[in-house]
């Protein structure tokens, strides 16, 4: 099972710890602070960790290898346990950060030689960095209990995303293991689809072009998941519509408007698809969901 621990320091600032096998993730809200790792500490047994950190709120400064990175929200930085470093908050207020430790030995060889990335600001708002920060942030926020199989999968995805992000900045992407490249490409495609569900013209051709792959290769990727690109788009649109219909804040928004906002061009087609997927028309689902007590 995944271990989730909540700590509070003497100033009552919360820390959440997720142990995903070899991957260790922390979400921490802290007052103005400084965390040093000195040369004397490194003379003790080195755990051989590669770490990535980014602020969800506030700003951080990461110093290592003679470089200093000022991180705003969603910027990220890498640091290595085998060298001295400092991580400190910037500004007088509290900072909420997410930090992930992974054993360096578990990264593919092409992603281990990270010396020139240490202590530098890497963008976390776009590309692979955005996938990594979004994934780690979602993990840190999710309180769902996880099975041992869940832990293995999440650990693997974390390692893949970190390796792909590092490889991108090291210009070594093609040398990542093929399976890791395939998994991270699928994650990137799913994020692209999620961000564009409201576009009724979203097509496999658009998705393939945005990821610099052929349409036929895109379809082959999804055959390995026993689904199709078109089916995934339809399912994600229906899931988004179902959530919107159950949202009390949207109770006065017409069903056809919600359908259009989720990328359905024709309301009758939306109603048929919703009824097939969930066993009732969307208006009945909304009535039932809004009537149900909320704990």
XYZ file of C-alpha atoms in Angstrom:
295
model
C 0.000 0.000 0.000
C 1.012 3.609 -0.510
C 2.073 5.294 2.709
C 0.629 8.750 3.276
C 1.731 10.607 6.384
C 0.683 14.032 7.640
C 3.152 15.888 9.863
C 2.938 19.298 11.505
C 5.944 21.205 12.687
C 6.026 23.425 15.741
C 4.457 26.254 13.745
C 1.595 24.043 12.612
C 2.634 23.847 8.959
C 1.446 20.638 7.270
C 3.590 18.134 5.395
C 2.259 15.235 3.366
C 4.523 12.313 2.503
C 3.854 9.695 -0.183
C 6.075 6.635 -0.374
C 5.685 4.998 -3.769
C 8.225 2.238 -3.364
C 11.563 3.781 -4.386
C 9.930 7.136 -5.178
C 9.392 9.523 -2.278
C 7.138 12.589 -2.721
C 6.513 15.383 -0.223
C 4.110 18.296 -0.291
C 5.093 20.869 2.335
C 3.827 24.262 3.422
C 6.537 26.070 5.336
C 7.451 29.509 6.745
C 10.642 31.268 5.603
C 13.199 28.439 5.750
C 16.635 27.277 4.653
C 17.492 23.608 4.003
C 21.244 23.032 3.530
C 23.161 19.888 2.608
C 26.796 20.452 3.480
C 29.989 18.679 2.468
C 30.167 17.204 5.983
C 26.724 15.652 5.508
C 27.788 14.170 2.185
C 30.716 12.395 3.869
C 28.056 10.271 5.505
C 26.575 7.489 3.333
C 25.175 9.108 0.187
C 21.666 7.828 -0.624
C 22.308 8.465 -4.325
C 19.154 10.496 -4.886
C 18.090 12.687 -7.746
C 15.515 15.247 -6.588
C 13.169 17.664 -8.287
C 11.378 20.490 -6.491
C 8.869 23.165 -7.503
C 6.704 25.685 -5.631
C 2.938 25.407 -5.932
C 2.569 28.727 -4.141
C 5.275 31.280 -3.426
C 8.906 31.128 -4.583
C 12.036 29.072 -3.889
C 15.756 29.466 -4.468
C 17.790 26.322 -5.218
C 21.597 26.560 -5.182
C 23.951 23.823 -6.377
C 27.072 23.374 -8.532
C 27.841 27.110 -8.364
C 24.457 28.048 -9.830
C 21.351 29.561 -8.292
C 17.791 29.148 -9.578
C 14.924 31.383 -8.516
C 11.720 29.401 -8.969
C 8.288 30.918 -9.362
C 5.119 28.843 -9.286
C 5.486 25.716 -11.437
C 9.143 26.389 -12.260
C 11.214 23.388 -11.257
C 14.805 22.645 -10.383
C 16.937 19.563 -10.028
C 19.416 18.838 -7.255
C 21.635 15.886 -6.398
C 22.298 14.366 -2.966
C 25.959 13.730 -3.808
C 26.802 17.476 -3.869
C 26.256 20.332 -1.420
C 23.104 22.315 -2.040
C 20.645 24.671 -0.383
C 16.925 25.082 -0.860
C 15.398 28.193 0.672
C 12.142 30.069 0.490
C 12.089 33.484 -1.182
C 10.033 36.221 0.413
C 8.486 36.707 3.831
C 5.387 34.527 3.452
C 4.761 30.792 3.537
C 5.589 28.609 0.548
C 3.914 25.401 -0.574
C 6.298 23.124 -2.442
C 6.350 19.653 -3.929
C 9.559 17.631 -3.883
C 10.251 14.166 -5.318
C 13.282 11.977 -4.530
C 14.168 9.085 -6.845
C 17.233 6.811 -6.744
C 19.619 7.970 -9.458
C 20.374 4.345 -10.347
C 16.757 3.797 -11.446
C 16.959 6.477 -14.138
C 18.077 5.369 -17.610
C 21.756 6.112 -18.348
C 20.827 8.957 -20.717
C 19.093 10.817 -17.865
C 21.708 10.330 -15.132
C 24.361 12.780 -16.306
C 22.587 15.886 -15.113
C 25.517 18.047 -13.938
C 24.731 20.958 -16.259
C 21.096 21.043 -15.115
C 21.819 21.287 -11.386
C 20.838 24.612 -9.853
C 19.100 25.851 -13.022
C 15.487 26.872 -13.528
C 13.552 24.491 -15.774
C 10.126 25.472 -17.114
C 7.209 23.641 -15.567
C 4.420 25.388 -17.497
C 4.858 23.653 -20.846
C 6.113 20.498 -22.495
C 7.514 17.643 -20.442
C 8.038 19.888 -17.417
C 4.314 20.677 -17.337
C 3.450 16.971 -17.470
C 5.847 16.276 -14.599
C 4.660 19.101 -12.327
C 0.998 18.374 -13.078
C 1.446 14.680 -12.313
C 3.379 15.246 -9.077
C 0.969 17.963 -7.985
C -2.036 15.720 -8.624
C -0.408 12.880 -6.687
C 0.313 15.189 -3.760
C -3.304 16.385 -3.699
C -4.941 12.961 -4.084
C -5.995 11.242 -0.846
C -7.210 8.022 -2.511
C -5.847 4.797 -0.900
C -3.641 2.863 -3.308
C -2.923 -0.827 -3.742
C 0.544 -2.279 -4.180
C -0.141 -2.527 -7.934
C -1.109 1.181 -7.984
C 2.141 2.058 -6.213
C 4.213 0.159 -8.788
C 2.464 1.858 -11.706
C 2.693 5.351 -10.210
C 6.359 4.848 -9.361
C 7.062 3.765 -12.941
C 5.205 6.747 -14.407
C 7.061 9.159 -12.087
C 10.417 7.744 -13.161
C 9.399 7.883 -16.837
C 8.255 11.497 -16.626
C 11.351 12.626 -14.750
C 13.639 10.782 -17.176
C 11.823 12.261 -20.181
C 12.003 15.782 -18.720
C 15.736 15.453 -18.034
C 16.385 13.872 -21.418
C 14.545 16.716 -23.130
C 16.770 19.306 -21.485
C 19.878 17.200 -22.079
C 18.929 16.663 -25.736
C 19.025 12.908 -25.233
C 15.346 12.089 -25.793
C 15.874 9.519 -28.593
C 18.120 7.444 -26.323
C 15.431 6.906 -23.695
C 14.206 3.295 -23.513
C 11.438 2.748 -26.065
C 8.848 1.717 -23.483
C 9.526 4.838 -21.397
C 9.231 7.028 -24.483
C 5.937 5.376 -25.414
C 4.448 5.864 -21.941
C 5.476 9.516 -21.719
C 4.215 10.168 -25.251
C 0.830 8.707 -24.286
C 0.742 10.921 -21.190
C 1.525 13.957 -23.333
C -1.208 13.013 -25.803
C -3.760 12.562 -23.018
C -2.869 15.969 -21.567
C -3.205 17.547 -25.035
C -6.651 15.966 -25.459
C -7.761 17.028 -21.969
C -6.847 20.643 -22.677
C -8.784 20.696 -25.958
C -11.940 18.713 -25.220
C -14.134 21.756 -25.816
C -13.005 21.894 -29.469
C -15.564 19.875 -31.477
C -13.105 19.660 -34.383
C -10.352 17.950 -32.356
C -9.178 15.033 -34.500
C -6.503 12.322 -34.582
C -4.775 14.302 -37.339
C -4.499 17.370 -35.068
C -3.140 15.266 -32.211
C -0.583 13.488 -34.393
C 0.621 16.757 -35.933
C 1.049 18.389 -32.512
C 3.258 15.478 -31.393
C 5.225 15.168 -34.650
C 4.083 11.600 -35.296
C 2.027 10.003 -38.067
C -1.671 9.293 -37.673
C -0.979 5.591 -38.197
C 1.595 5.572 -35.353
C -0.907 7.392 -33.126
C -3.472 4.660 -33.760
C -0.861 1.960 -33.056
C -0.100 3.582 -29.689
C -3.723 3.347 -28.656
C -4.183 -0.214 -29.893
C -1.782 -1.229 -27.127
C -4.332 0.212 -24.655
C -7.312 -1.617 -26.200
C -8.992 1.619 -27.228
C -8.896 4.209 -30.013
C -8.088 7.911 -30.018
C -11.673 8.744 -31.001
C -13.055 6.589 -28.199
C -10.760 8.236 -25.646
C -11.889 11.719 -26.733
C -15.537 10.699 -26.504
C -15.058 9.093 -23.072
C -13.203 12.100 -21.668
C -15.901 14.458 -22.972
C -18.623 12.360 -21.366
C -16.717 12.227 -18.057
C -16.315 16.002 -18.086
C -20.001 16.484 -18.881
C -21.042 14.102 -16.119
C -18.951 16.020 -13.565
C -20.353 19.349 -14.760
C -23.938 18.096 -14.529
C -23.335 17.054 -10.905
C -21.784 20.411 -9.946
C -24.223 22.525 -7.870
C -22.515 25.675 -9.127
C -23.684 24.819 -12.658
C -27.226 23.805 -11.764
C -28.662 26.710 -13.801
C -26.479 26.071 -16.861
C -28.570 24.406 -19.604
C -27.648 20.834 -20.470
C -27.091 21.729 -24.114
C -24.610 24.433 -23.070
C -22.670 21.926 -20.962
C -22.656 19.506 -23.893
C -21.298 22.209 -26.206
C -18.649 23.243 -23.671
C -17.501 19.604 -23.596
C -17.080 19.463 -27.376
C -20.371 17.905 -28.467
C -21.576 19.655 -31.608
C -25.082 18.147 -31.616
C -27.218 17.831 -28.505
C -29.146 14.689 -29.625
C -25.847 12.877 -30.252
C -24.661 13.900 -26.766
C -27.865 12.613 -25.155
C -27.582 9.259 -26.937
C -23.907 8.853 -26.020
C -24.538 9.816 -22.385
C -27.473 7.419 -22.085
C -25.393 4.590 -23.564
C -22.453 5.272 -21.235
C -24.330 5.878 -17.966
C -27.721 4.216 -18.392
C -29.826 7.375 -18.156
C -30.336 10.670 -19.975
C -28.194 13.601 -18.839
C -31.151 15.486 -17.313
C -32.035 12.479 -15.152
C -28.387 12.124 -14.078
C -28.271 15.784 -13.082
C -31.504 15.512 -11.100
C -30.262 12.413 -9.274
C -26.751 13.778 -8.624
C -27.957 17.121 -7.273
C -30.539 15.464 -5.052
C -28.048 13.039 -3.481
C -26.730 14.020 -0.017
C -23.110 15.135 0.080
C -20.894 13.939 2.912
